[in-house]
mmCIF file of C-alpha atoms and ligand atoms in Angstrom:
data_model
loop_
_atom_site.group_PDB
_atom_site.id
_atom_site.type_symbol
_atom_site.label_atom_id
_atom_site.label_comp_id
_atom_site.label_asym_id
_atom_site.label_seq_id
_atom_site.Cartn_x
_atom_site.Cartn_y
_atom_site.Cartn_z
ATOM 1 C CA UNK A 1 90.438 -116.830 136.586
ATOM 2 C CA UNK A 2 87.523 -118.291 134.758
ATOM 3 C CA UNK A 3 84.418 -116.262 135.272
ATOM 4 C CA UNK A 4 81.095 -117.970 135.091
ATOM 5 C CA UNK A 5 78.432 -117.059 132.564
ATOM 6 C CA UNK A 6 76.203 -115.955 135.467
ATOM 7 C CA UNK A 7 78.617 -113.219 136.439
ATOM 8 C CA UNK A 8 78.986 -112.105 132.825
ATOM 9 C CA UNK A 9 75.188 -112.053 132.375
ATOM 10 C CA UNK A 10 74.963 -109.757 135.394
ATOM 11 C CA UNK A 11 77.506 -107.443 133.851
ATOM 12 C CA UNK A 12 76.177 -107.442 130.285
ATOM 13 C CA UNK A 13 73.500 -104.759 130.806
ATOM 14 C CA UNK A 14 76.119 -102.334 132.149
ATOM 15 C CA UNK A 15 78.441 -103.234 129.297
ATOM 16 C CA UNK A 16 75.708 -102.803 126.685
ATOM 17 C CA UNK A 17 74.820 -99.403 128.071
ATOM 18 C CA UNK A 18 78.470 -98.331 128.090
ATOM 19 C CA UNK A 19 78.345 -97.862 131.807
ATOM 20 C CA UNK A 20 80.928 -100.432 132.831
ATOM 21 C CA UNK A 21 84.419 -99.699 134.073
ATOM 22 C CA UNK A 22 87.391 -100.618 131.929
ATOM 23 C CA UNK A 23 88.126 -103.752 134.064
ATOM 24 C CA UNK A 24 84.590 -104.983 133.654
ATOM 25 C CA UNK A 25 84.730 -104.306 129.919
ATOM 26 C CA UNK A 26 87.933 -106.345 129.624
ATOM 27 C CA UNK A 27 86.325 -109.217 131.539
ATOM 28 C CA UNK A 28 83.277 -109.271 129.321
ATOM 29 C CA UNK A 29 85.281 -108.978 126.131
ATOM 30 C CA UNK A 30 87.605 -111.795 127.134
ATOM 31 C CA UNK A 31 84.625 -113.967 127.972
ATOM 32 C CA UNK A 32 82.635 -113.486 124.785
ATOM 33 C CA UNK A 33 85.632 -114.450 122.683
ATOM 34 C CA UNK A 34 85.026 -118.064 123.581
ATOM 35 C CA UNK A 35 81.438 -118.053 124.915
ATOM 36 C CA UNK A 36 78.961 -118.006 122.059
ATOM 37 C CA UNK A 37 75.959 -117.903 124.405
ATOM 38 C CA UNK A 38 76.969 -114.738 126.182
ATOM 39 C CA UNK A 39 78.010 -113.156 122.898
ATOM 40 C CA UNK A 40 74.555 -113.822 121.528
ATOM 41 C CA UNK A 41 72.970 -112.404 124.651
ATOM 42 C CA UNK A 42 74.955 -109.208 124.249
ATOM 43 C CA UNK A 43 74.016 -108.851 120.591
ATOM 44 C CA UNK A 44 70.364 -109.234 121.474
ATOM 45 C CA UNK A 45 70.662 -106.534 124.093
ATOM 46 C CA UNK A 46 72.239 -104.193 121.604
ATOM 47 C CA UNK A 47 69.654 -104.750 118.874
ATOM 48 C CA UNK A 48 66.768 -104.052 121.213
ATOM 49 C CA UNK A 49 65.722 -100.493 120.452
ATOM 50 C CA UNK A 50 66.836 -98.253 123.239
ATOM 51 C CA UNK A 51 63.796 -96.671 124.851
ATOM 52 C CA UNK A 52 63.471 -92.935 124.185
ATOM 53 C CA UNK A 53 65.599 -91.068 126.621
ATOM 54 C CA UNK A 54 63.020 -88.372 127.116
ATOM 55 C CA UNK A 55 59.402 -89.298 126.567
ATOM 56 C CA UNK A 56 58.316 -85.802 127.349
ATOM 57 C CA UNK A 57 58.562 -84.356 123.807
ATOM 58 C CA UNK A 58 54.864 -83.594 123.380
ATOM 59 C CA UNK A 59 55.354 -79.894 124.247
ATOM 60 C CA UNK A 60 58.112 -79.704 121.643
ATOM 61 C CA UNK A 61 55.784 -81.188 119.064
ATOM 62 C CA UNK A 62 53.121 -78.667 119.995
ATOM 63 C CA UNK A 63 55.532 -75.807 119.536
ATOM 64 C CA UNK A 64 56.560 -77.193 116.173
ATOM 65 C CA UNK A 65 52.928 -77.520 115.144
ATOM 66 C CA UNK A 66 52.121 -74.018 116.330
ATOM 67 C CA UNK A 67 55.076 -72.660 114.384
ATOM 68 C CA UNK A 68 54.010 -74.525 111.268
ATOM 69 C CA UNK A 69 50.434 -73.266 111.627
ATOM 70 C CA UNK A 70 51.664 -69.748 112.206
ATOM 71 C CA UNK A 71 53.800 -70.001 109.086
ATOM 72 C CA UNK A 72 50.814 -71.218 107.050
ATOM 73 C CA UNK A 73 48.658 -68.404 108.422
ATOM 74 C CA UNK A 74 51.339 -65.886 107.504
ATOM 75 C CA UNK A 75 51.561 -67.283 103.973
ATOM 76 C CA UNK A 76 47.762 -67.244 103.645
ATOM 77 C CA UNK A 77 47.685 -63.691 104.940
ATOM 78 C CA UNK A 78 50.340 -62.481 102.471
ATOM 79 C CA UNK A 79 48.758 -64.229 99.486
ATOM 80 C CA UNK A 80 45.319 -62.849 100.242
ATOM 81 C CA UNK A 81 46.562 -59.291 100.850
ATOM 82 C CA UNK A 82 48.425 -59.465 97.530
ATOM 83 C CA UNK A 83 45.259 -60.671 95.823
ATOM 84 C CA UNK A 84 43.243 -57.820 97.326
ATOM 85 C CA UNK A 85 45.818 -55.263 96.156
ATOM 86 C CA UNK A 86 45.947 -56.805 92.679
ATOM 87 C CA UNK A 87 42.169 -56.828 92.213
ATOM 88 C CA UNK A 88 41.761 -53.309 93.599
ATOM 89 C CA UNK A 89 44.507 -52.041 91.278
ATOM 90 C CA UNK A 90 42.998 -53.723 88.220
ATOM 91 C CA UNK A 91 39.543 -52.472 89.193
ATOM 92 C CA UNK A 92 40.889 -48.943 89.533
ATOM 93 C CA UNK A 93 42.666 -49.066 86.174
ATOM 94 C CA UNK A 94 39.559 -50.374 84.430
ATOM 95 C CA UNK A 95 37.004 -48.174 86.187
ATOM 96 C CA UNK A 96 34.742 -46.789 83.493
ATOM 97 C CA UNK A 97 35.070 -43.052 82.976
ATOM 98 C CA UNK A 98 31.829 -42.484 81.110
ATOM 99 C CA UNK A 99 32.038 -40.445 77.943
ATOM 100 C CA UNK A 100 29.292 -37.826 77.655
ATOM 101 C CA UNK A 101 27.462 -38.084 74.365
ATOM 102 C CA UNK A 102 29.308 -36.762 71.348
ATOM 103 C CA UNK A 103 28.933 -37.758 67.751
ATOM 104 C CA UNK A 104 32.455 -39.093 67.539
ATOM 105 C CA UNK A 105 32.217 -41.611 70.340
ATOM 106 C CA UNK A 106 29.742 -43.838 68.600
ATOM 107 C CA UNK A 107 28.173 -43.768 65.183
ATOM 108 C CA UNK A 108 25.330 -45.855 63.843
ATOM 109 C CA UNK A 109 25.592 -47.722 60.570
ATOM 110 C CA UNK A 110 22.361 -48.983 59.042
ATOM 111 C CA UNK A 111 22.653 -51.769 56.522
ATOM 112 C CA UNK A 112 20.245 -52.737 53.748
ATOM 113 C CA UNK A 113 19.320 -56.032 55.384
ATOM 114 C CA UNK A 114 18.065 -54.244 58.503
ATOM 115 C CA UNK A 115 21.041 -54.872 60.763
ATOM 116 C CA UNK A 116 22.278 -51.914 62.737
ATOM 117 C CA UNK A 117 25.969 -51.585 63.560
ATOM 118 C CA UNK A 118 27.606 -49.596 66.312
ATOM 119 C CA UNK A 119 30.939 -48.095 65.369
ATOM 120 C CA UNK A 120 33.078 -46.834 68.235
ATOM 121 C CA UNK A 121 35.846 -44.281 68.114
ATOM 122 C CA UNK A 122 39.355 -45.075 69.312
ATOM 123 C CA UNK A 123 38.946 -43.436 72.698
ATOM 124 C CA UNK A 124 36.160 -45.851 73.634
ATOM 125 C CA UNK A 125 37.376 -48.684 75.864
ATOM 126 C CA UNK A 126 34.033 -50.243 76.645
ATOM 127 C CA UNK A 127 30.310 -49.888 76.146
ATOM 128 C CA UNK A 128 27.089 -51.137 77.573
ATOM 129 C CA UNK A 129 23.854 -51.897 75.762
ATOM 130 C CA UNK A 130 20.509 -52.503 77.397
ATOM 131 C CA UNK A 131 17.624 -53.640 75.246
ATOM 132 C CA UNK A 132 13.978 -53.451 76.153
ATOM 133 C CA UNK A 133 10.812 -53.922 74.101
ATOM 134 C CA UNK A 134 8.827 -50.933 72.969
ATOM 135 C CA UNK A 135 5.508 -50.539 74.769
ATOM 136 C CA UNK A 136 3.417 -51.852 71.862
ATOM 137 C CA UNK A 137 5.882 -54.688 71.284
ATOM 138 C CA UNK A 138 6.526 -53.569 67.725
ATOM 139 C CA UNK A 139 10.281 -53.485 68.202
ATOM 140 C CA UNK A 140 13.133 -52.830 70.575
ATOM 141 C CA UNK A 141 14.567 -49.768 72.212
ATOM 142 C CA UNK A 142 18.268 -49.672 73.107
ATOM 143 C CA UNK A 143 20.119 -47.688 75.717
ATOM 144 C CA UNK A 144 23.836 -47.441 75.170
ATOM 145 C CA UNK A 145 26.750 -45.658 76.735
ATOM 146 C CA UNK A 146 30.515 -45.748 76.302
ATOM 147 C CA UNK A 147 33.513 -45.161 78.536
ATOM 148 C CA UNK A 148 37.239 -44.916 78.613
ATOM 149 C CA UNK A 149 39.600 -46.334 81.216
ATOM 150 C CA UNK A 150 43.036 -45.496 82.569
ATOM 151 C CA UNK A 151 44.140 -48.926 81.410
ATOM 152 C CA UNK A 152 42.992 -48.280 77.860
ATOM 153 C CA UNK A 153 44.586 -44.834 77.730
ATOM 154 C CA UNK A 154 47.931 -45.775 79.201
ATOM 155 C CA UNK A 155 48.587 -49.470 79.089
ATOM 156 C CA UNK A 156 46.875 -51.320 76.308
ATOM 157 C CA UNK A 157 44.409 -49.805 73.914
ATOM 158 C CA UNK A 158 41.528 -52.028 72.986
ATOM 159 C CA UNK A 159 40.167 -51.940 69.493
ATOM 160 C CA UNK A 160 36.446 -52.313 69.618
ATOM 161 C CA UNK A 161 35.080 -53.829 66.472
ATOM 162 C CA UNK A 162 31.807 -52.831 64.928
ATOM 163 C CA UNK A 163 29.062 -54.403 66.974
ATOM 164 C CA UNK A 164 25.805 -55.679 65.601
ATOM 165 C CA UNK A 165 23.017 -54.310 67.743
ATOM 166 C CA UNK A 166 20.297 -56.662 66.511
ATOM 167 C CA UNK A 167 21.885 -60.007 65.668
ATOM 168 C CA UNK A 168 18.522 -61.784 65.647
ATOM 169 C CA UNK A 169 16.928 -59.325 63.253
ATOM 170 C CA UNK A 170 14.938 -57.397 65.873
ATOM 171 C CA UNK A 171 13.400 -54.149 64.690
ATOM 172 C CA UNK A 172 15.446 -51.284 66.080
ATOM 173 C CA UNK A 173 12.957 -48.564 66.966
ATOM 174 C CA UNK A 174 15.196 -46.217 68.831
ATOM 175 C CA UNK A 175 18.690 -45.975 70.286
ATOM 176 C CA UNK A 176 19.318 -43.684 73.206
ATOM 177 C CA UNK A 177 22.726 -42.670 74.447
ATOM 178 C CA UNK A 178 22.631 -42.237 78.196
ATOM 179 C CA UNK A 179 24.879 -39.996 80.221
ATOM 180 C CA UNK A 180 25.753 -40.910 83.751
ATOM 181 C CA UNK A 181 25.662 -37.364 85.105
ATOM 182 C CA UNK A 182 21.888 -37.245 85.414
ATOM 183 C CA UNK A 183 21.386 -35.360 82.172
ATOM 184 C CA UNK A 184 18.806 -36.366 79.573
ATOM 185 C CA UNK A 185 19.377 -39.350 77.346
ATOM 186 C CA UNK A 186 20.122 -38.409 73.743
ATOM 187 C CA UNK A 187 18.139 -40.004 70.932
ATOM 188 C CA UNK A 188 20.761 -41.027 68.410
ATOM 189 C CA UNK A 189 18.734 -43.242 66.113
ATOM 190 C CA UNK A 190 15.064 -43.761 65.235
ATOM 191 C CA UNK A 191 12.023 -41.992 66.604
ATOM 192 C CA UNK A 192 11.483 -40.888 70.169
ATOM 193 C CA UNK A 193 9.466 -43.452 72.094
ATOM 194 C CA UNK A 194 8.187 -40.972 74.678
ATOM 195 C CA UNK A 195 6.809 -37.483 74.560
ATOM 196 C CA UNK A 196 8.961 -36.225 77.376
ATOM 197 C CA UNK A 197 12.599 -36.652 78.158
ATOM 198 C CA UNK A 198 14.251 -39.826 79.424
ATOM 199 C CA UNK A 199 16.961 -40.144 82.030
ATOM 200 C CA UNK A 200 18.587 -43.519 82.605
ATOM 201 C CA UNK A 201 19.235 -43.855 86.310
ATOM 202 C CA UNK A 202 21.950 -45.897 87.962
ATOM 203 C CA UNK A 203 20.999 -49.027 89.819
ATOM 204 C CA UNK A 204 20.873 -48.931 93.589
ATOM 205 C CA UNK A 205 21.350 -52.634 94.202
ATOM 206 C CA UNK A 206 24.803 -52.068 95.734
ATOM 207 C CA UNK A 207 23.332 -49.742 98.357
ATOM 208 C CA UNK A 208 21.009 -52.513 99.493
ATOM 209 C CA UNK A 209 23.868 -54.991 99.748
ATOM 210 C CA UNK A 210 25.924 -52.428 101.644
ATOM 211 C CA UNK A 211 23.107 -51.661 104.090
ATOM 212 C CA UNK A 212 22.491 -55.361 104.601
ATOM 213 C CA UNK A 213 26.196 -55.950 105.347
ATOM 214 C CA UNK A 214 26.303 -53.053 107.814
ATOM 215 C CA UNK A 215 23.152 -54.283 109.575
ATOM 216 C CA UNK A 216 24.573 -57.803 109.720
ATOM 217 C CA UNK A 217 27.845 -56.514 111.257
ATOM 218 C CA UNK A 218 25.868 -54.592 113.870
ATOM 219 C CA UNK A 219 23.826 -57.658 114.826
ATOM 220 C CA UNK A 220 27.012 -59.735 115.148
ATOM 221 C CA UNK A 221 28.598 -56.923 117.149
ATOM 222 C CA UNK A 222 25.697 -56.842 119.605
ATOM 223 C CA UNK A 223 25.872 -60.645 119.877
ATOM 224 C CA UNK A 224 29.605 -60.367 120.576
ATOM 225 C CA UNK A 225 28.987 -57.925 123.442
ATOM 226 C CA UNK A 226 26.205 -60.084 124.904
ATOM 227 C CA UNK A 227 28.159 -63.341 124.697
ATOM 228 C CA UNK A 228 31.691 -62.062 125.196
ATOM 229 C CA UNK A 229 32.098 -64.245 128.271
ATOM 230 C CA UNK A 230 31.365 -67.426 126.344
ATOM 231 C CA UNK A 231 34.648 -68.226 124.627
ATOM 232 C CA UNK A 232 33.048 -70.507 121.994
ATOM 233 C CA UNK A 233 30.233 -68.196 120.894
ATOM 234 C CA UNK A 234 32.532 -65.175 120.963
ATOM 235 C CA UNK A 235 35.127 -66.882 118.778
ATOM 236 C CA UNK A 236 32.416 -68.058 116.336
ATOM 237 C CA UNK A 237 30.916 -64.572 116.148
ATOM 238 C CA UNK A 238 34.342 -63.057 115.493
ATOM 239 C CA UNK A 239 34.739 -65.342 112.489
ATOM 240 C CA UNK A 240 31.233 -64.552 111.220
ATOM 241 C CA UNK A 241 31.416 -60.787 111.702
ATOM 242 C CA UNK A 242 34.535 -60.642 109.516
ATOM 243 C CA UNK A 243 32.331 -61.577 106.522
ATOM 244 C CA UNK A 244 30.121 -58.456 106.438
ATOM 245 C CA UNK A 245 33.082 -56.315 107.512
ATOM 246 C CA UNK A 246 35.062 -57.666 104.532
ATOM 247 C CA UNK A 247 32.129 -56.886 102.253
ATOM 248 C CA UNK A 248 31.817 -53.293 103.498
ATOM 249 C CA UNK A 249 35.584 -52.719 103.173
ATOM 250 C CA UNK A 250 35.571 -54.298 99.702
ATOM 251 C CA UNK A 251 32.712 -52.026 98.648
ATOM 252 C CA UNK A 252 34.674 -48.926 99.630
ATOM 253 C CA UNK A 253 37.865 -50.251 98.026
ATOM 254 C CA UNK A 254 36.103 -50.830 94.701
ATOM 255 C CA UNK A 255 33.418 -48.152 94.647
ATOM 256 C CA UNK A 256 34.716 -45.485 96.992
ATOM 257 C CA UNK A 257 31.770 -43.611 98.434
ATOM 258 C CA UNK A 258 29.503 -44.218 95.439
ATOM 259 C CA UNK A 259 26.787 -46.709 96.254
ATOM 260 C CA UNK A 260 25.040 -46.525 92.873
ATOM 261 C CA UNK A 261 26.205 -48.226 89.721
ATOM 262 C CA UNK A 262 25.573 -48.333 85.998
ATOM 263 C CA UNK A 263 27.422 -51.631 85.795
ATOM 264 C CA UNK A 264 26.032 -53.693 88.647
ATOM 265 C CA UNK A 265 27.399 -56.984 87.310
ATOM 266 C CA UNK A 266 31.002 -55.783 87.110
ATOM 267 C CA UNK A 267 30.899 -54.054 90.458
ATOM 268 C CA UNK A 268 29.293 -56.936 92.350
ATOM 269 C CA UNK A 269 31.785 -59.372 90.863
ATOM 270 C CA UNK A 270 34.801 -57.239 91.822
ATOM 271 C CA UNK A 271 33.467 -56.484 95.305
ATOM 272 C CA UNK A 272 32.856 -60.174 96.002
ATOM 273 C CA UNK A 273 36.338 -61.093 94.748
ATOM 274 C CA UNK A 274 37.931 -58.521 97.053
ATOM 275 C CA UNK A 275 35.588 -59.362 99.943
ATOM 276 C CA UNK A 276 36.435 -63.078 99.858
ATOM 277 C CA UNK A 277 40.210 -62.462 99.681
ATOM 278 C CA UNK A 278 39.916 -59.869 102.411
ATOM 279 C CA UNK A 279 37.924 -62.260 104.582
ATOM 280 C CA UNK A 280 40.646 -64.903 104.506
ATOM 281 C CA UNK A 281 43.317 -62.258 105.067
ATOM 282 C CA UNK A 282 41.462 -60.943 108.118
ATOM 283 C CA UNK A 283 40.846 -64.467 109.390
ATOM 284 C CA UNK A 284 44.550 -65.333 109.105
ATOM 285 C CA UNK A 285 45.482 -61.977 110.611
ATOM 286 C CA UNK A 286 43.181 -62.622 113.547
ATOM 287 C CA UNK A 287 44.729 -66.054 114.137
ATOM 288 C CA UNK A 288 48.282 -64.697 113.966
ATOM 289 C CA UNK A 289 47.385 -61.888 116.354
ATOM 290 C CA UNK A 290 45.710 -64.300 118.761
ATOM 291 C CA UNK A 291 48.736 -66.605 118.813
ATOM 292 C CA UNK A 292 51.137 -63.723 119.376
ATOM 293 C CA UNK A 293 49.009 -62.478 122.254
ATOM 294 C CA UNK A 294 48.861 -65.970 123.750
ATOM 295 C CA UNK A 295 52.599 -66.578 123.530
ATOM 296 C CA UNK A 296 53.418 -63.109 124.806
HETATM 297 ZN ZN1 ZN B 1 79.281 -117.285 129.039
#
């Protein structure tokens, strides 16, 4: 029986989709052996990209995206927590333990050309020098102190070289050694610049920053309570409030309960480093928590 091309064309879609019965398949196959036209038609049908079986894969994509984001948040969280721990550990190991004045800690060497050298003993891991002009501007007065650190004692001892106190040839009127326990400064070189005693006080700048951060958290907290029903404002406030909270936590991690400092620069730098890492850790933690709560 010779089957017409019309019949074959009707059957081709079924054949192409593998939905034809064996008899139909035989018919089609027999026909396309000699009919180039129908063979071509079939090839065209097969090369046309099959439409996606299930177009409803958007939810799957969302899940994949959520998983990827959650993974990124987890990585961010871990990296930042590690950073916080590392900085806090290093800060702890290098916290200055101030050395009360003793003649061994630092000695003064006066040279013929007017330069004054500081010579530190082995136990000294670091020192600080503050210079200020004498009242009548005839020369400079220096406040110095020294400290040791756990790092220096146990891990790697630094060798402080002799330090020139007046590299630009300033006149050194007096050098005071200050103790950080509130006791009087000790005149270790030159003539006393005051009649009475001098006590070098720590700087309070960190207390101001701390108070500001606490006040800022409180304001954000009140805003959060007032606007808790507005999803957008609440979410924004949650992100903002984490900043001062990070700062306050960082302050306690670096300084403990001491708000005053003799080394404001070092302390501010370390606190900011910890605060920023902590902020991103908290932000990632908040996002992870939120997603877990949502999917639960
Ligand atoms: Zn044909």
